[in-house]
């Protein structure tokens, strides 16, 4: 038996071995190395699981024990909240900068005990490793060449870490969990605080648009305001600034990366096509698409295998538009419970759908059908048809469209992202069909209240979007839906419409008594480009 020696130096691992000689220990390690590896493997796995499921940011680790044969693996770590993580230990000996020292003890009684390994919080962490030189017999600590390597700089542990002889110290510790995003609570429920892109103000910006009327060939003539002779350009130098966050400038390359191998479709009325033209023009500054005609317009970006398309469906549901000239009816006819198959038949090929509609419902004489009966009318004043306005038909049409997407796409397990674009106000000063104009050159300043009809149509869109989201929760990640709420930000831009410059040389013959104005669609480039900046951020959030 070796003479008992006690070393009680602060900051040094203390190993107590009673009743066993060093040579016996080394021999046991040599003869049973393979056996020990098999025995320690469960402990290795358990230690990783323990550290993975109990992040270092928690106040403490609960005690867990795993019994495997005669070995008990205990993972106990008590770490103060907010303390720094344990230092990461390199995997190679050349990078290891840790000190260890073996102290061999024997008791006078000769009763063997388990080796005791402890770390104190005021010193660097220590690792105990056996010497590999089996030919040397060290009879005392003084004869054993100590290895004194210290961590530089020393890392302070917040609390002692107790490890038994059957415990395992991993080569590295897991990183602390990422900082959660800002959150808020409502009635005990915690929600992630999202960036609200839809409340803010328009501010001047020196940078102009990414494109103009001559560099983009897809702009409809009636939307190409500058080419049609609009003399002012100040409307091009405004940027939407959300109240509490930043809206980045549109990045065409990044957007094409987001929609790589995907099909983005704009379904609805002429404003849906207006937004699509804006998006294509901005993307064309990075790559020119190929136009493919399939009964509708498809634009293909070969480098990214990405497709943009437009479907004319002003009601979203099955219907017949009124005819202002010719023998056709002077009112719209809609079947509110039957989706328009012109676009619905291709839902299986779409990855993102932007639904945009509403203008064809407002004040336009219409007959609404549901099933085999007539639900009601709008502005027809027929004795056998009840006037029901247009709020109910708008709600029913949007609900039918969203239900059709859910049934045709997500039931099959195919993922899809749906954007419901809210109603965009018009800016006619006067009646749209009786010479109304929109000649303002700058945005509105200060606060401006939404009109009753605009606010109600917006509310219907948001409510139906939420109902569809609740209905599709069963499908999990296969169905994503958000609202592109452009109502308020568009309200402030009466200067962004073509106005009298809806056609070339509107005043070539002087100022006539009546000049047709377009105060519904948007100049390209113009404020509608902001819609696509927000759209990009929504897609980016989904893809992340």
Tab-separated table of C-alpha atoms in Angstrom, residues 98-538:
chain	number	residue	atom	x	y	z
A	98	UNK	CA	-6.415	22.099	-20.359
A	99	UNK	CA	-4.409	21.105	-17.287
A	100	UNK	CA	-4.769	17.938	-15.300
A	101	UNK	CA	-2.923	16.395	-12.382
A	102	UNK	CA	-3.351	12.962	-10.845
A	103	UNK	CA	-3.154	12.584	-7.120
A	104	UNK	CA	-2.919	8.997	-5.900
A	105	UNK	CA	-4.193	8.263	-2.398
A	106	UNK	CA	-4.452	5.167	-0.261
A	107	UNK	CA	-6.235	4.903	3.020
A	108	UNK	CA	-4.800	3.178	6.044
A	109	UNK	CA	-7.858	1.007	6.289
A	110	UNK	CA	-7.351	-0.323	2.800
A	111	UNK	CA	-11.041	-0.102	1.819
A	112	UNK	CA	-11.321	0.958	-1.794
A	113	UNK	CA	-13.600	3.837	-2.704
A	114	UNK	CA	-14.758	5.339	-5.955
A	115	UNK	CA	-12.415	7.943	-7.423
A	116	UNK	CA	-13.669	11.430	-6.575
A	117	UNK	CA	-13.391	14.100	-9.222
A	118	UNK	CA	-14.498	17.630	-8.482
A	119	UNK	CA	-14.254	21.050	-10.073
A	120	UNK	CA	-14.246	24.272	-8.141
A	121	UNK	CA	-15.847	27.405	-9.583
A	122	UNK	CA	-12.805	29.607	-9.043
A	123	UNK	CA	-10.418	27.611	-11.241
A	124	UNK	CA	-10.199	26.430	-14.818
A	125	UNK	CA	-11.955	23.147	-15.674
A	126	UNK	CA	-9.798	20.017	-15.365
A	127	UNK	CA	-9.832	16.733	-17.242
A	128	UNK	CA	-8.493	13.464	-15.756
A	129	UNK	CA	-6.748	11.154	-18.186
A	130	UNK	CA	-4.645	8.028	-17.426
A	131	UNK	CA	-0.960	7.950	-18.340
A	132	UNK	CA	-0.316	5.764	-21.330
A	133	UNK	CA	3.210	4.715	-20.269
A	134	UNK	CA	2.676	1.250	-18.805
A	135	UNK	CA	6.386	0.656	-18.174
A	136	UNK	CA	6.706	3.321	-15.522
A	137	UNK	CA	5.707	2.603	-11.956
A	138	UNK	CA	5.056	5.790	-10.010
A	139	UNK	CA	4.965	5.012	-6.315
A	140	UNK	CA	3.966	8.516	-5.309
A	141	UNK	CA	2.630	11.734	-6.679
A	142	UNK	CA	6.004	13.389	-6.506
A	143	UNK	CA	7.393	10.791	-8.894
A	144	UNK	CA	4.582	11.332	-11.405
A	145	UNK	CA	5.378	14.049	-13.940
A	146	UNK	CA	2.516	16.534	-13.598
A	147	UNK	CA	1.011	18.066	-16.707
A	148	UNK	CA	0.032	21.654	-15.954
A	149	UNK	CA	-1.870	23.138	-18.861
A	150	UNK	CA	-4.386	25.855	-18.167
A	151	UNK	CA	-7.180	27.333	-20.184
A	152	UNK	CA	-6.268	30.730	-21.490
A	153	UNK	CA	-8.074	32.863	-20.581
A	154	UNK	CA	-9.407	31.061	-17.498
A	155	UNK	CA	-13.118	30.394	-17.714
A	156	UNK	CA	-15.124	30.840	-14.568
A	157	UNK	CA	-17.860	28.344	-13.934
A	158	UNK	CA	-20.885	29.725	-12.120
A	159	UNK	CA	-21.378	26.696	-9.869
A	160	UNK	CA	-19.444	23.462	-9.098
A	161	UNK	CA	-19.875	20.613	-11.529
A	162	UNK	CA	-19.759	17.194	-9.835
A	163	UNK	CA	-18.856	14.243	-12.052
A	164	UNK	CA	-18.651	10.606	-10.998
A	165	UNK	CA	-16.157	8.118	-12.409
A	166	UNK	CA	-18.768	6.771	-14.828
A	167	UNK	CA	-19.714	10.170	-16.167
A	168	UNK	CA	-18.758	11.471	-19.555
A	169	UNK	CA	-17.562	14.954	-20.447
A	170	UNK	CA	-18.387	15.703	-24.098
A	171	UNK	CA	-15.784	17.289	-26.323
A	172	UNK	CA	-18.004	20.338	-26.751
A	173	UNK	CA	-21.097	21.745	-25.176
A	174	UNK	CA	-24.203	22.818	-27.061
A	175	UNK	CA	-24.554	26.461	-27.907
A	176	UNK	CA	-27.055	28.452	-25.915
A	177	UNK	CA	-30.490	28.734	-27.553
A	178	UNK	CA	-31.027	31.676	-29.908
A	179	UNK	CA	-32.516	34.793	-28.477
A	180	UNK	CA	-36.287	34.556	-28.987
A	181	UNK	CA	-37.982	37.286	-30.997
A	182	UNK	CA	-39.822	40.019	-29.144
A	183	UNK	CA	-43.156	38.796	-27.862
A	184	UNK	CA	-46.309	40.017	-26.219
A	185	UNK	CA	-49.014	38.307	-24.184
A	186	UNK	CA	-52.792	38.447	-24.418
A	187	UNK	CA	-54.871	36.720	-21.739
A	188	UNK	CA	-51.976	34.523	-20.703
A	189	UNK	CA	-51.010	33.484	-24.248
A	190	UNK	CA	-47.617	34.535	-25.610
A	191	UNK	CA	-47.339	35.542	-29.248
A	192	UNK	CA	-44.318	36.376	-31.381
A	193	UNK	CA	-44.212	40.071	-32.184
A	194	UNK	CA	-44.248	40.335	-35.963
A	195	UNK	CA	-43.241	43.346	-37.985
A	196	UNK	CA	-46.362	45.313	-38.911
A	197	UNK	CA	-45.671	46.476	-42.456
A	198	UNK	CA	-49.134	47.892	-42.939
A	199	UNK	CA	-49.135	50.846	-40.544
A	200	UNK	CA	-46.732	53.694	-41.168
A	201	UNK	CA	-46.231	56.695	-43.381
A	202	UNK	CA	-44.806	57.708	-46.744
A	203	UNK	CA	-41.437	59.465	-46.568
A	204	UNK	CA	-39.321	61.052	-49.267
A	205	UNK	CA	-36.524	58.973	-50.755
A	206	UNK	CA	-33.680	60.032	-53.018
A	207	UNK	CA	-33.409	56.672	-54.728
A	208	UNK	CA	-35.720	56.237	-57.638
A	209	UNK	CA	-37.466	53.031	-58.795
A	210	UNK	CA	-35.588	49.983	-60.086
A	211	UNK	CA	-37.073	50.323	-63.572
A	212	UNK	CA	-38.897	52.790	-65.827
A	213	UNK	CA	-41.380	52.786	-68.662
A	214	UNK	CA	-38.733	52.172	-71.311
A	215	UNK	CA	-36.705	49.408	-69.608
A	216	UNK	CA	-39.659	47.104	-68.920
A	217	UNK	CA	-41.642	45.716	-71.818
A	218	UNK	CA	-44.563	44.132	-69.934
A	219	UNK	CA	-46.152	47.375	-68.720
A	220	UNK	CA	-49.645	47.817	-70.052
A	221	UNK	CA	-49.931	51.013	-72.053
A	222	UNK	CA	-52.576	52.482	-69.756
A	223	UNK	CA	-50.235	52.032	-66.748
A	224	UNK	CA	-47.146	53.546	-68.399
A	225	UNK	CA	-47.751	57.057	-67.126
A	226	UNK	CA	-44.460	58.682	-68.093
A	227	UNK	CA	-44.557	57.253	-71.612
A	228	UNK	CA	-48.080	58.640	-71.905
A	229	UNK	CA	-46.809	62.123	-71.155
A	230	UNK	CA	-47.163	62.599	-67.410
A	231	UNK	CA	-44.854	65.588	-66.787
A	232	UNK	CA	-44.185	65.279	-63.041
A	233	UNK	CA	-41.954	62.624	-61.433
A	234	UNK	CA	-42.125	63.439	-57.732
A	235	UNK	CA	-44.551	60.548	-57.162
A	236	UNK	CA	-41.623	58.180	-57.870
A	237	UNK	CA	-39.552	59.347	-54.890
A	238	UNK	CA	-41.578	58.211	-51.910
A	239	UNK	CA	-40.993	55.132	-49.761
A	240	UNK	CA	-43.308	53.419	-47.321
A	241	UNK	CA	-41.888	53.472	-43.785
A	242	UNK	CA	-43.583	51.079	-41.323
A	243	UNK	CA	-44.103	52.527	-37.881
A	244	UNK	CA	-41.884	50.186	-35.850
A	245	UNK	CA	-39.734	48.265	-38.318
A	246	UNK	CA	-37.824	48.570	-41.575
A	247	UNK	CA	-39.093	47.583	-45.003
A	248	UNK	CA	-36.071	46.662	-47.162
A	249	UNK	CA	-35.764	47.791	-50.756
A	250	UNK	CA	-36.824	45.104	-53.215
A	251	UNK	CA	-34.007	42.703	-54.100
A	252	UNK	CA	-34.781	40.925	-57.420
A	253	UNK	CA	-32.022	38.336	-57.086
A	254	UNK	CA	-33.081	37.408	-53.557
A	255	UNK	CA	-36.721	37.095	-54.608
A	256	UNK	CA	-35.820	34.774	-57.487
A	257	UNK	CA	-33.882	32.659	-55.015
A	258	UNK	CA	-36.994	32.461	-52.824
A	259	UNK	CA	-39.191	31.241	-55.689
A	260	UNK	CA	-36.663	28.893	-57.257
A	261	UNK	CA	-38.514	25.874	-58.731
A	262	UNK	CA	-41.843	27.486	-57.810
A	263	UNK	CA	-44.927	28.876	-59.525
A	264	UNK	CA	-46.379	32.183	-58.281
A	265	UNK	CA	-49.819	33.031	-59.605
A	266	UNK	CA	-51.854	36.229	-59.415
A	267	UNK	CA	-55.587	35.506	-59.573
A	268	UNK	CA	-58.316	38.109	-59.760
A	269	UNK	CA	-59.125	41.361	-61.501
A	270	UNK	CA	-57.026	43.897	-63.395
A	271	UNK	CA	-55.320	45.074	-60.185
A	272	UNK	CA	-53.910	41.568	-59.792
A	273	UNK	CA	-52.396	41.951	-63.260
A	274	UNK	CA	-51.211	45.457	-62.308
A	275	UNK	CA	-49.260	44.026	-59.344
A	276	UNK	CA	-47.850	41.184	-61.439
A	277	UNK	CA	-46.528	43.651	-64.028
A	278	UNK	CA	-44.783	45.558	-61.239
A	279	UNK	CA	-43.160	42.359	-59.967
A	280	UNK	CA	-42.018	41.242	-63.416
A	281	UNK	CA	-40.511	44.665	-64.114
A	282	UNK	CA	-38.464	44.596	-60.906
A	283	UNK	CA	-37.307	41.014	-61.474
A	284	UNK	CA	-36.401	41.816	-65.090
A	285	UNK	CA	-33.684	44.160	-63.838
A	286	UNK	CA	-31.802	40.996	-62.845
A	287	UNK	CA	-32.979	38.415	-65.384
A	288	UNK	CA	-35.206	38.758	-68.442
A	289	UNK	CA	-38.056	36.225	-68.388
A	290	UNK	CA	-39.410	34.231	-71.314
A	291	UNK	CA	-43.057	34.819	-72.135
A	292	UNK	CA	-45.122	31.659	-72.592
A	293	UNK	CA	-48.732	31.873	-73.723
A	294	UNK	CA	-51.012	29.156	-72.386
A	295	UNK	CA	-54.357	30.850	-72.837
A	296	UNK	CA	-53.054	33.174	-70.160
A	297	UNK	CA	-49.722	34.870	-69.636
A	298	UNK	CA	-46.847	32.904	-68.090
A	299	UNK	CA	-43.403	34.406	-67.509
A	300	UNK	CA	-40.575	31.930	-67.010
A	301	UNK	CA	-37.159	32.658	-65.439
A	302	UNK	CA	-34.981	29.789	-66.719
A	303	UNK	CA	-32.002	30.301	-64.397
A	304	UNK	CA	-34.259	29.704	-61.397
A	305	UNK	CA	-36.943	27.488	-62.967
A	306	UNK	CA	-39.433	30.014	-61.581
A	307	UNK	CA	-42.776	30.910	-63.142
A	308	UNK	CA	-45.129	33.866	-62.710
A	309	UNK	CA	-48.653	33.768	-64.108
A	310	UNK	CA	-51.841	35.808	-64.244
A	311	UNK	CA	-55.425	34.495	-64.285
A	312	UNK	CA	-58.333	36.762	-65.140
A	313	UNK	CA	-61.076	35.996	-62.595
A	314	UNK	CA	-62.654	39.253	-61.385
A	315	UNK	CA	-65.211	37.434	-59.205
A	316	UNK	CA	-62.986	34.439	-58.227
A	317	UNK	CA	-66.169	32.385	-58.631
A	318	UNK	CA	-68.016	31.388	-61.785
A	319	UNK	CA	-69.682	34.367	-63.443
A	320	UNK	CA	-70.428	36.362	-66.558
A	321	UNK	CA	-69.341	39.977	-66.830
A	322	UNK	CA	-71.750	42.625	-67.960
A	323	UNK	CA	-71.539	44.017	-71.487
A	324	UNK	CA	-71.504	47.782	-71.880
A	325	UNK	CA	-71.873	47.430	-75.632
A	326	UNK	CA	-73.528	44.846	-77.811
A	327	UNK	CA	-76.434	42.505	-77.144
A	328	UNK	CA	-75.176	41.073	-73.826
A	329	UNK	CA	-76.697	41.780	-70.392
A	330	UNK	CA	-75.890	45.043	-68.634
A	331	UNK	CA	-75.341	43.343	-65.288
A	332	UNK	CA	-72.941	40.813	-63.807
A	333	UNK	CA	-74.069	37.255	-63.091
A	334	UNK	CA	-72.273	35.299	-60.361
A	335	UNK	CA	-72.593	31.794	-58.927
A	336	UNK	CA	-71.202	32.343	-55.450
A	337	UNK	CA	-70.866	28.630	-54.572
A	338	UNK	CA	-68.998	27.612	-57.751
A	339	UNK	CA	-65.309	28.445	-58.093
A	340	UNK	CA	-64.015	29.776	-61.402
A	341	UNK	CA	-62.394	26.763	-63.052
A	342	UNK	CA	-60.266	28.942	-65.337
A	343	UNK	CA	-57.799	29.266	-62.468
A	344	UNK	CA	-58.918	26.582	-60.018
A	345	UNK	CA	-58.071	23.763	-62.445
A	346	UNK	CA	-54.389	24.762	-62.246
A	347	UNK	CA	-54.150	25.058	-58.457
A	348	UNK	CA	-52.178	21.813	-58.346
A	349	UNK	CA	-49.330	23.518	-60.250
A	350	UNK	CA	-49.165	26.594	-58.004
A	351	UNK	CA	-46.927	27.174	-54.994
A	352	UNK	CA	-48.083	30.713	-54.164
A	353	UNK	CA	-51.419	32.324	-55.023
A	354	UNK	CA	-52.187	36.023	-54.671
A	355	UNK	CA	-55.954	36.581	-54.613
A	356	UNK	CA	-56.996	40.118	-55.549
A	357	UNK	CA	-60.579	41.154	-56.209
A	358	UNK	CA	-63.394	43.410	-55.077
A	359	UNK	CA	-63.680	46.251	-57.567
A	360	UNK	CA	-66.054	44.362	-59.857
A	361	UNK	CA	-68.488	43.918	-56.966
A	362	UNK	CA	-68.774	47.555	-55.930
A	363	UNK	CA	-71.899	49.311	-57.211
A	364	UNK	CA	-71.945	47.269	-60.428
A	365	UNK	CA	-75.463	45.899	-61.192
A	366	UNK	CA	-75.394	42.161	-60.476
A	367	UNK	CA	-77.469	39.029	-59.922
A	368	UNK	CA	-76.156	36.518	-57.365
A	369	UNK	CA	-76.925	32.798	-57.555
A	370	UNK	CA	-76.362	30.156	-54.890
A	371	UNK	CA	-77.256	26.600	-55.738
A	372	UNK	CA	-80.296	26.539	-58.002
A	373	UNK	CA	-81.813	29.726	-56.638
A	374	UNK	CA	-81.248	33.457	-56.882
A	375	UNK	CA	-79.731	34.793	-53.666
A	376	UNK	CA	-80.302	38.453	-54.443
A	377	UNK	CA	-79.438	41.424	-56.633
A	378	UNK	CA	-77.487	44.650	-56.629
A	379	UNK	CA	-78.728	47.872	-58.210
A	380	UNK	CA	-81.242	46.118	-60.478
A	381	UNK	CA	-84.407	47.072	-58.610
A	382	UNK	CA	-86.405	44.124	-59.857
A	383	UNK	CA	-89.599	43.233	-58.014
A	384	UNK	CA	-88.728	39.533	-57.755
A	385	UNK	CA	-85.088	40.036	-56.644
A	386	UNK	CA	-84.065	41.260	-53.207
A	387	UNK	CA	-81.411	43.941	-53.036
A	388	UNK	CA	-78.652	42.521	-50.802
A	389	UNK	CA	-75.759	44.906	-51.460
A	390	UNK	CA	-72.286	43.552	-52.182
A	391	UNK	CA	-70.798	42.737	-48.759
A	392	UNK	CA	-72.418	39.284	-48.536
A	393	UNK	CA	-71.491	38.297	-52.126
A	394	UNK	CA	-67.869	39.400	-51.585
A	395	UNK	CA	-67.642	37.268	-48.439
A	396	UNK	CA	-69.206	34.214	-50.062
A	397	UNK	CA	-67.049	34.455	-53.205
A	398	UNK	CA	-63.799	34.696	-51.227
A	399	UNK	CA	-64.852	31.832	-48.950
A	400	UNK	CA	-65.630	29.615	-51.947
A	401	UNK	CA	-62.223	30.377	-53.489
A	402	UNK	CA	-60.295	29.654	-50.283
A	403	UNK	CA	-62.210	26.441	-49.595
A	404	UNK	CA	-61.477	25.276	-53.131
A	405	UNK	CA	-57.735	25.833	-52.643
A	406	UNK	CA	-57.778	23.911	-49.371
A	407	UNK	CA	-59.734	20.999	-50.858
A	408	UNK	CA	-57.750	20.738	-54.093
A	409	UNK	CA	-54.249	21.325	-52.782
A	410	UNK	CA	-53.725	20.570	-49.115
A	411	UNK	CA	-55.881	17.433	-48.917
A	412	UNK	CA	-53.368	15.826	-51.291
A	413	UNK	CA	-50.500	16.814	-49.014
A	414	UNK	CA	-49.160	19.494	-51.347
A	415	UNK	CA	-48.004	22.720	-49.735
A	416	UNK	CA	-49.216	26.123	-50.870
A	417	UNK	CA	-48.971	29.714	-49.703
A	418	UNK	CA	-52.008	31.948	-50.174
A	419	UNK	CA	-51.938	35.742	-50.057
A	420	UNK	CA	-55.257	37.554	-49.709
A	421	UNK	CA	-54.656	41.086	-50.922
A	422	UNK	CA	-57.046	43.476	-49.245
A	423	UNK	CA	-59.126	46.045	-51.063
A	424	UNK	CA	-57.234	48.991	-52.577
A	425	UNK	CA	-59.189	52.273	-52.398
A	426	UNK	CA	-59.833	54.318	-55.514
A	427	UNK	CA	-59.257	58.094	-55.551
A	428	UNK	CA	-61.869	59.546	-57.856
A	429	UNK	CA	-62.790	63.092	-57.023
A	430	UNK	CA	-66.334	62.721	-58.275
A	431	UNK	CA	-68.008	59.660	-59.762
A	432	UNK	CA	-65.782	57.242	-61.693
A	433	UNK	CA	-68.259	57.015	-64.577
A	434	UNK	CA	-69.145	60.711	-64.686
A	435	UNK	CA	-65.871	62.498	-65.245
A	436	UNK	CA	-64.205	61.949	-61.845
A	437	UNK	CA	-60.508	62.887	-61.710
A	438	UNK	CA	-57.402	62.296	-59.578
A	439	UNK	CA	-54.924	65.076	-60.233
A	440	UNK	CA	-53.028	65.302	-56.942
A	441	UNK	CA	-49.220	65.306	-57.262
A	442	UNK	CA	-48.216	64.302	-53.699
A	443	UNK	CA	-49.399	61.842	-51.032
A	444	UNK	CA	-51.900	62.801	-48.375
A	445	UNK	CA	-50.281	64.078	-45.195
A	446	UNK	CA	-51.223	63.146	-41.655
A	447	UNK	CA	-53.959	60.687	-40.795
A	448	UNK	CA	-56.793	59.905	-43.147
A	449	UNK	CA	-59.845	57.854	-42.292
A	450	UNK	CA	-60.951	54.974	-44.461
A	451	UNK	CA	-64.338	55.272	-46.098
A	452	UNK	CA	-67.078	53.031	-44.767
A	453	UNK	CA	-67.173	50.755	-47.817
A	454	UNK	CA	-63.387	50.438	-48.063
A	455	UNK	CA	-63.121	49.589	-44.369
A	456	UNK	CA	-65.878	46.966	-44.565
A	457	UNK	CA	-64.461	45.199	-47.624
A	458	UNK	CA	-61.058	45.146	-45.939
A	459	UNK	CA	-62.584	43.692	-42.785
A	460	UNK	CA	-64.340	40.945	-44.772
A	461	UNK	CA	-61.069	39.946	-46.437
A	462	UNK	CA	-59.209	39.742	-43.123
A	463	UNK	CA	-61.998	37.748	-41.453
A	464	UNK	CA	-62.282	35.200	-44.254
A	465	UNK	CA	-58.511	34.830	-44.347
A	466	UNK	CA	-58.508	34.009	-40.629
A	467	UNK	CA	-61.385	31.530	-40.989
A	468	UNK	CA	-59.513	29.731	-43.765
A	469	UNK	CA	-56.396	29.619	-41.584
A	470	UNK	CA	-58.380	28.089	-38.720
A	471	UNK	CA	-60.016	25.559	-41.030
A	472	UNK	CA	-56.690	24.480	-42.530
A	473	UNK	CA	-54.884	23.988	-39.196
A	474	UNK	CA	-55.467	20.272	-39.655
A	475	UNK	CA	-53.105	20.322	-42.625
A	476	UNK	CA	-50.265	21.942	-40.673
A	477	UNK	CA	-47.424	23.206	-42.814
A	478	UNK	CA	-49.201	22.300	-46.061
A	479	UNK	CA	-51.401	25.414	-45.978
A	480	UNK	CA	-50.055	28.890	-45.254
A	481	UNK	CA	-52.149	32.006	-45.589
A	482	UNK	CA	-51.615	35.687	-44.862
A	483	UNK	CA	-53.191	38.993	-45.733
A	484	UNK	CA	-51.356	41.535	-47.863
A	485	UNK	CA	-53.085	44.475	-46.226
A	486	UNK	CA	-52.478	47.331	-48.666
A	487	UNK	CA	-55.657	49.275	-47.890
A	488	UNK	CA	-54.276	51.927	-45.544
A	489	UNK	CA	-50.962	52.535	-47.280
A	490	UNK	CA	-52.690	52.790	-50.671
A	491	UNK	CA	-55.264	55.212	-49.308
A	492	UNK	CA	-52.498	57.793	-48.790
A	493	UNK	CA	-51.346	57.779	-52.448
A	494	UNK	CA	-53.881	59.571	-54.664
A	495	UNK	CA	-50.900	60.758	-56.727
A	496	UNK	CA	-49.961	57.243	-57.858
A	497	UNK	CA	-52.737	56.682	-60.428
A	498	UNK	CA	-52.521	57.272	-64.167
A	499	UNK	CA	-55.326	59.828	-63.954
A	500	UNK	CA	-55.647	61.591	-67.284
A	501	UNK	CA	-52.442	59.907	-68.540
A	502	UNK	CA	-54.197	56.596	-68.995
A	503	UNK	CA	-53.647	57.020	-72.738
A	504	UNK	CA	-50.893	58.703	-74.774
A	505	UNK	CA	-51.073	62.428	-75.378
A	506	UNK	CA	-54.251	62.978	-73.405
A	507	UNK	CA	-53.991	66.743	-73.875
A	508	UNK	CA	-52.610	66.813	-77.402
A	509	UNK	CA	-55.767	68.614	-78.516
A	510	UNK	CA	-55.797	70.929	-75.536
A	511	UNK	CA	-57.838	70.647	-72.364
A	512	UNK	CA	-61.205	69.275	-73.336
A	513	UNK	CA	-64.329	69.394	-71.236
A	514	UNK	CA	-64.160	65.732	-70.216
A	515	UNK	CA	-60.961	63.674	-70.085
A	516	UNK	CA	-61.222	60.061	-69.011
A	517	UNK	CA	-59.260	59.410	-65.782
A	518	UNK	CA	-58.084	56.132	-64.315
A	519	UNK	CA	-57.988	56.512	-60.522
A	520	UNK	CA	-58.184	52.769	-59.792
A	521	UNK	CA	-55.020	51.278	-61.307
A	522	UNK	CA	-51.472	52.397	-60.553
A	523	UNK	CA	-48.667	53.922	-62.565
A	524	UNK	CA	-45.673	51.687	-63.256
A	525	UNK	CA	-43.328	52.354	-61.664
A	526	UNK	CA	-45.261	53.693	-58.717
A	527	UNK	CA	-46.693	52.996	-55.236
A	528	UNK	CA	-47.788	49.496	-56.239
A	529	UNK	CA	-44.102	48.455	-56.207
A	530	UNK	CA	-44.363	48.708	-52.405
A	531	UNK	CA	-46.965	45.950	-52.433
A	532	UNK	CA	-44.327	43.610	-53.848
A	533	UNK	CA	-41.696	44.727	-51.348
A	534	UNK	CA	-44.037	43.607	-48.579
A	535	UNK	CA	-44.971	40.478	-50.541
A	536	UNK	CA	-41.287	39.547	-50.691
A	537	UNK	CA	-40.925	39.890	-46.921
A	538	UNK	CA	-43.944	37.625	-46.416
